[in-house]
PDB file of C-alpha atoms and ligand atoms in Angstrom:
ATOM      1  CA  MET I  13     -21.795  -2.916 -34.373  1.00  0.00           C
ATOM      2  CA  ARG I  14     -20.451  -1.739 -30.983  1.00  0.00           C
ATOM      3  CA  ILE I  15     -16.678  -1.873 -30.802  1.00  0.00           C
ATOM      4  CA  GLU I  16     -14.312  -1.493 -28.067  1.00  0.00           C
ATOM      5  CA  LEU I  17     -10.593  -0.707 -28.507  1.00  0.00           C
ATOM      6  CA  THR I  18      -7.802   0.860 -26.751  1.00  0.00           C
ATOM      7  CA  VAL I  19      -6.630   4.175 -28.392  1.00  0.00           C
ATOM      8  CA  ASN I  20      -3.420   5.746 -27.235  1.00  0.00           C
ATOM      9  CA  GLY I  21      -3.720   4.005 -23.816  1.00  0.00           C
ATOM     10  CA  ASP I  22      -7.456   4.750 -23.248  1.00  0.00           C
ATOM     11  CA  ARG I  23     -10.311   2.216 -23.498  1.00  0.00           C
ATOM     12  CA  ARG I  24     -12.761   3.530 -26.053  1.00  0.00           C
ATOM     13  CA  GLN I  25     -16.122   2.364 -27.359  1.00  0.00           C
ATOM     14  CA  CYS I  26     -18.138   3.589 -30.415  1.00  0.00           C
ATOM     15  CA  ASP I  27     -20.854   2.353 -32.903  1.00  0.00           C
ATOM     16  CA  ALA I  28     -19.354   1.498 -36.228  1.00  0.00           C
ATOM     17  CA  TRP I  29     -20.472  -0.077 -39.348  1.00  0.00           C
ATOM     18  CA  GLY I  30     -18.535  -3.443 -39.793  1.00  0.00           C
ATOM     19  CA  GLY I  31     -17.167  -2.058 -43.021  1.00  0.00           C
ATOM     20  CA  GLU I  32     -16.054   1.284 -41.803  1.00  0.00           C
ATOM     21  CA  SER I  33     -12.446   2.350 -42.004  1.00  0.00           C
ATOM     22  CA  LEU I  34     -10.427   2.650 -38.871  1.00  0.00           C
ATOM     23  CA  LEU I  35      -9.462   6.107 -40.039  1.00  0.00           C
ATOM     24  CA  PHE I  36     -12.954   7.194 -40.210  1.00  0.00           C
ATOM     25  CA  VAL I  37     -13.565   5.829 -36.673  1.00  0.00           C
ATOM     26  CA  LEU I  38     -10.613   7.590 -35.289  1.00  0.00           C
ATOM     27  CA  ARG I  39     -11.182  10.926 -36.915  1.00  0.00           C
ATOM     28  CA  GLU I  40     -14.823  11.322 -36.985  1.00  0.00           C
ATOM     29  CA  GLN I  41     -16.035   9.232 -33.999  1.00  0.00           C
ATOM     30  CA  LEU I  42     -13.094   9.381 -31.614  1.00  0.00           C
ATOM     31  CA  GLY I  43     -12.009  12.944 -32.254  1.00  0.00           C
ATOM     32  CA  LEU I  44      -8.307  12.247 -33.248  1.00  0.00           C
ATOM     33  CA  PRO I  45      -7.561  14.094 -36.499  1.00  0.00           C
ATOM     34  CA  GLY I  46      -3.906  13.449 -36.495  1.00  0.00           C
ATOM     35  CA  SER I  47      -4.151  10.577 -38.903  1.00  0.00           C
ATOM     36  CA  LYS I  48      -4.857  11.945 -42.365  1.00  0.00           C
ATOM     37  CA  ASN I  49      -6.786  10.825 -45.371  1.00  0.00           C
ATOM     38  CA  ALA I  50      -4.782  12.468 -48.195  1.00  0.00           C
ATOM     39  CA  CYS I  51      -5.098  10.045 -50.926  1.00  0.00           C
ATOM     40  CA  GLU I  52      -8.483   8.540 -49.793  1.00  0.00           C
ATOM     41  CA  GLN I  53      -7.288   5.103 -50.978  1.00  0.00           C
ATOM     42  CA  GLY I  54      -4.891   4.104 -48.260  1.00  0.00           C
ATOM     43  CA  GLU I  55      -2.058   4.353 -50.564  1.00  0.00           C
ATOM     44  CA  CYS I  56      -0.060   7.348 -49.560  1.00  0.00           C
ATOM     45  CA  GLY I  57       0.621   6.352 -45.921  1.00  0.00           C
ATOM     46  CA  SER I  58      -0.910   9.666 -44.352  1.00  0.00           C
ATOM     47  CA  CYS I  59      -3.357   7.439 -42.442  1.00  0.00           C
ATOM     48  CA  SER I  60      -0.571   5.192 -40.707  1.00  0.00           C
ATOM     49  CA  VAL I  61      -1.317   4.084 -37.251  1.00  0.00           C
ATOM     50  CA  LEU I  62       0.032   1.261 -34.959  1.00  0.00           C
ATOM     51  CA  LEU I  63      -2.355  -1.669 -34.460  1.00  0.00           C
ATOM     52  CA  ASP I  64      -1.341  -3.809 -31.529  1.00  0.00           C
ATOM     53  CA  GLY I  65       2.117  -2.233 -31.733  1.00  0.00           C
ATOM     54  CA  GLU I  66       2.569  -2.909 -35.493  1.00  0.00           C
ATOM     55  CA  LEU I  67       2.262  -0.683 -38.464  1.00  0.00           C
ATOM     56  CA  ALA I  68      -1.082  -1.791 -39.850  1.00  0.00           C
ATOM     57  CA  ALA I  69      -4.789  -0.932 -40.696  1.00  0.00           C
ATOM     58  CA  GLY I  70      -7.711  -3.334 -40.620  1.00  0.00           C
ATOM     59  CA  GLN I  71     -10.205  -4.678 -38.097  1.00  0.00           C
ATOM     60  CA  ALA I  72      -9.748  -2.826 -34.712  1.00  0.00           C
ATOM     61  CA  ASP I  73     -12.355  -4.458 -32.458  1.00  0.00           C
ATOM     62  CA  GLY I  74     -10.478  -5.536 -29.333  1.00  0.00           C
ATOM     63  CA  CYS I  75      -7.226  -4.031 -30.530  1.00  0.00           C
ATOM     64  CA  GLU I  76      -4.809  -1.519 -29.163  1.00  0.00           C
ATOM     65  CA  VAL I  77      -4.423   1.494 -31.533  1.00  0.00           C
ATOM     66  CA  THR I  78      -1.675   4.012 -31.412  1.00  0.00           C
ATOM     67  CA  THR I  79      -2.051   7.182 -33.495  1.00  0.00           C
ATOM     68  CA  VAL I  80       0.331  10.113 -33.833  1.00  0.00           C
ATOM     69  CA  GLU I  81      -1.516  11.851 -30.951  1.00  0.00           C
ATOM     70  CA  GLY I  82      -0.425   8.840 -28.767  1.00  0.00           C
ATOM     71  CA  LEU I  83       3.216   9.014 -29.427  1.00  0.00           C
ATOM     72  CA  ALA I  84       3.942  12.061 -27.298  1.00  0.00           C
ATOM     73  CA  ASP I  85       4.112  11.757 -23.528  1.00  0.00           C
ATOM     74  CA  GLY I  86       2.085  14.712 -22.471  1.00  0.00           C
ATOM     75  CA  ASP I  87       3.865  17.848 -23.498  1.00  0.00           C
ATOM     76  CA  ARG I  88       7.149  15.797 -24.271  1.00  0.00           C
ATOM     77  CA  LEU I  89       7.292  15.044 -28.022  1.00  0.00           C
ATOM     78  CA  HIS I  90       8.395  11.494 -28.959  1.00  0.00           C
ATOM     79  CA  PRO I  91      11.987  11.555 -30.101  1.00  0.00           C
ATOM     80  CA  VAL I  92      10.660  11.096 -33.819  1.00  0.00           C
ATOM     81  CA  GLN I  93       8.389  14.001 -33.551  1.00  0.00           C
ATOM     82  CA  GLN I  94      11.154  16.139 -32.028  1.00  0.00           C
ATOM     83  CA  ALA I  95      13.683  14.999 -34.706  1.00  0.00           C
ATOM     84  CA  PHE I  96      11.251  15.822 -37.481  1.00  0.00           C
ATOM     85  CA  VAL I  97      10.987  19.417 -36.109  1.00  0.00           C
ATOM     86  CA  GLU I  98      14.724  19.804 -35.645  1.00  0.00           C
ATOM     87  CA  ALA I  99      15.699  18.427 -38.985  1.00  0.00           C
ATOM     88  CA  GLY I 100      13.227  20.592 -40.840  1.00  0.00           C
ATOM     89  CA  ALA I 101      11.442  17.347 -42.022  1.00  0.00           C
ATOM     90  CA  VAL I 102       7.980  19.114 -41.996  1.00  0.00           C
ATOM     91  CA  GLN I 103       6.824  21.354 -44.782  1.00  0.00           C
ATOM     92  CA  CYS I 104       3.115  21.341 -45.497  1.00  0.00           C
ATOM     93  CA  GLY I 105       2.811  18.651 -42.804  1.00  0.00           C
ATOM     94  CA  PHE I 106       0.104  16.510 -44.358  1.00  0.00           C
ATOM     95  CA  CYS I 107       2.391  13.331 -44.530  1.00  0.00           C
ATOM     96  CA  THR I 108       3.975  13.990 -41.265  1.00  0.00           C
ATOM     97  CA  PRO I 109       1.663  12.074 -38.801  1.00  0.00           C
ATOM     98  CA  GLY I 110       1.894   9.002 -41.071  1.00  0.00           C
ATOM     99  CA  LEU I 111       5.654   9.346 -41.369  1.00  0.00           C
ATOM    100  CA  VAL I 112       6.187   9.849 -37.792  1.00  0.00           C
ATOM    101  CA  VAL I 113       4.188   6.731 -36.744  1.00  0.00           C
ATOM    102  CA  ALA I 114       5.953   4.602 -39.463  1.00  0.00           C
ATOM    103  CA  ALA I 115       9.404   5.952 -38.385  1.00  0.00           C
ATOM    104  CA  ALA I 116       8.592   5.227 -34.644  1.00  0.00           C
ATOM    105  CA  ASP I 117       7.673   1.591 -35.722  1.00  0.00           C
ATOM    106  CA  LEU I 118      10.825   1.285 -37.541  1.00  0.00           C
ATOM    107  CA  LEU I 119      12.995   2.613 -34.697  1.00  0.00           C
ATOM    108  CA  ALA I 120      11.263   0.307 -32.176  1.00  0.00           C
ATOM    109  CA  ALA I 121      12.354  -2.627 -34.163  1.00  0.00           C
ATOM    110  CA  ASN I 122      15.722  -1.294 -35.365  1.00  0.00           C
ATOM    111  CA  ALA I 123      17.448   1.305 -33.343  1.00  0.00           C
ATOM    112  CA  SER I 124      20.132   2.005 -35.923  1.00  0.00           C
ATOM    113  CA  PRO I 125      18.672   1.686 -39.447  1.00  0.00           C
ATOM    114  CA  THR I 126      20.632   2.274 -42.646  1.00  0.00           C
ATOM    115  CA  ASP I 127      19.393   4.829 -45.378  1.00  0.00           C
ATOM    116  CA  ASP I 128      18.120   1.709 -47.246  1.00  0.00           C
ATOM    117  CA  GLU I 129      16.265   0.250 -44.287  1.00  0.00           C
ATOM    118  CA  ILE I 130      14.659   3.549 -43.585  1.00  0.00           C
ATOM    119  CA  ARG I 131      13.584   4.121 -47.241  1.00  0.00           C
ATOM    120  CA  GLU I 132      12.157   0.532 -47.386  1.00  0.00           C
ATOM    121  CA  ALA I 133      10.331   1.162 -44.005  1.00  0.00           C
ATOM    122  CA  LEU I 134       8.846   4.473 -45.135  1.00  0.00           C
ATOM    123  CA  SER I 135       8.194   3.427 -48.705  1.00  0.00           C
ATOM    124  CA  GLY I 136       4.381   3.468 -47.964  1.00  0.00           C
ATOM    125  CA  ASN I 137       4.465   6.996 -47.084  1.00  0.00           C
ATOM    126  CA  ILE I 138       4.359   9.514 -49.791  1.00  0.00           C
ATOM    127  CA  CYS I 139       5.660  13.088 -49.304  1.00  0.00           C
ATOM    128  CA  ARG I 140       5.295  15.731 -52.027  1.00  0.00           C
ATOM    129  CA  CYS I 141       7.278  18.517 -50.305  1.00  0.00           C
ATOM    130  CA  THR I 142      10.541  17.523 -48.682  1.00  0.00           C
ATOM    131  CA  GLY I 143      12.362  15.313 -51.264  1.00  0.00           C
ATOM    132  CA  TYR I 144      12.798  12.841 -48.407  1.00  0.00           C
ATOM    133  CA  GLN I 145      16.406  13.826 -47.393  1.00  0.00           C
ATOM    134  CA  LYS I 146      15.285  15.794 -44.425  1.00  0.00           C
ATOM    135  CA  ILE I 147      13.047  12.882 -43.402  1.00  0.00           C
ATOM    136  CA  LEU I 148      15.972  10.543 -43.516  1.00  0.00           C
ATOM    137  CA  ASP I 149      18.072  13.088 -41.500  1.00  0.00           C
ATOM    138  CA  ALA I 150      15.208  13.186 -38.963  1.00  0.00           C
ATOM    139  CA  VAL I 151      14.962   9.396 -38.439  1.00  0.00           C
ATOM    140  CA  HIS I 152      18.798   9.232 -38.166  1.00  0.00           C
ATOM    141  CA  LEU I 153      18.552  11.996 -35.514  1.00  0.00           C
ATOM    142  CA  ALA I 154      15.865  10.169 -33.541  1.00  0.00           C
ATOM    143  CA  ALA I 155      17.636   6.818 -33.872  1.00  0.00           C
ATOM    144  CA  GLY I 156      20.020   7.569 -31.048  1.00  0.00           C
ATOM    145  CA  ARG I 157      17.137   8.777 -28.810  1.00  0.00           C
ATOM    146  CA  THR I 158      14.701   5.863 -28.973  1.00  0.00           C
ATOM    147  CA  ASP I 159      16.727   2.976 -27.468  1.00  0.00           C
ATOM    148  CA  GLY I 160      14.368   0.772 -25.641  1.00  0.00           C
ATOM    149  CA  GLU I 161      11.368   2.714 -26.489  1.00  0.00           C
ATOM    150  CA  ARG I 162       8.251   1.225 -28.121  1.00  0.00           C
ATOM    151  CA  GLU I 163       5.184   3.387 -29.144  1.00  0.00           C
ATOM    152  CA  GLY I 164       6.663   6.361 -27.271  1.00  0.00           C
ATOM    153  CA  GLY I 165       7.912   4.708 -24.299  1.00  0.00           C
ATOM    154  CA  ARG I 166       4.611   3.371 -22.937  1.00  0.00           C
TER     155      ARG I 166
HETATM  156  S1  FES N 227       5.704  17.862 -45.906  1.00  0.00           S
HETATM  157 FE1  FES N 227       4.177  18.190 -47.441  1.00  0.00          FE
HETATM  158  S2  FES N 227       3.653  16.151 -48.213  1.00  0.00           S
HETATM  159 FE2  FES N 227       5.269  15.959 -46.980  1.00  0.00          FE
END
């Protein structure tokens, strides 16, 4: 089937089998490799994207998709991306795109989350490297910088 969707602000079209995963379409057909396929089962969160502004996956025809590539504003990193760098929350980096998207979604809804709220919001994203403390630090660091922003301030 021919699908048309908005990805990171651009209208895109491609041919996709109706049962194809959005991740495959993004990575292999639309050339956006930021979203990862770490567990290959949709369980670890490395594939997280925003679908119509909400953290989700599923049917994308006609939807607006935001991937990690779409969070930055040109050369200016999204506050969550910048905070992950500054807080040292990136080690191997495989989990990072999904965590950044999930954290951006959290902060768009809750500008000052508690540790428990961050843990709950990021509970679908698995990191094997950091022990999570630096990720918590990064989200707190970004929290004060994202007031009024939604999906990178679009
Ligand atoms: S930084 Fe390696 S899995 Fe999270």
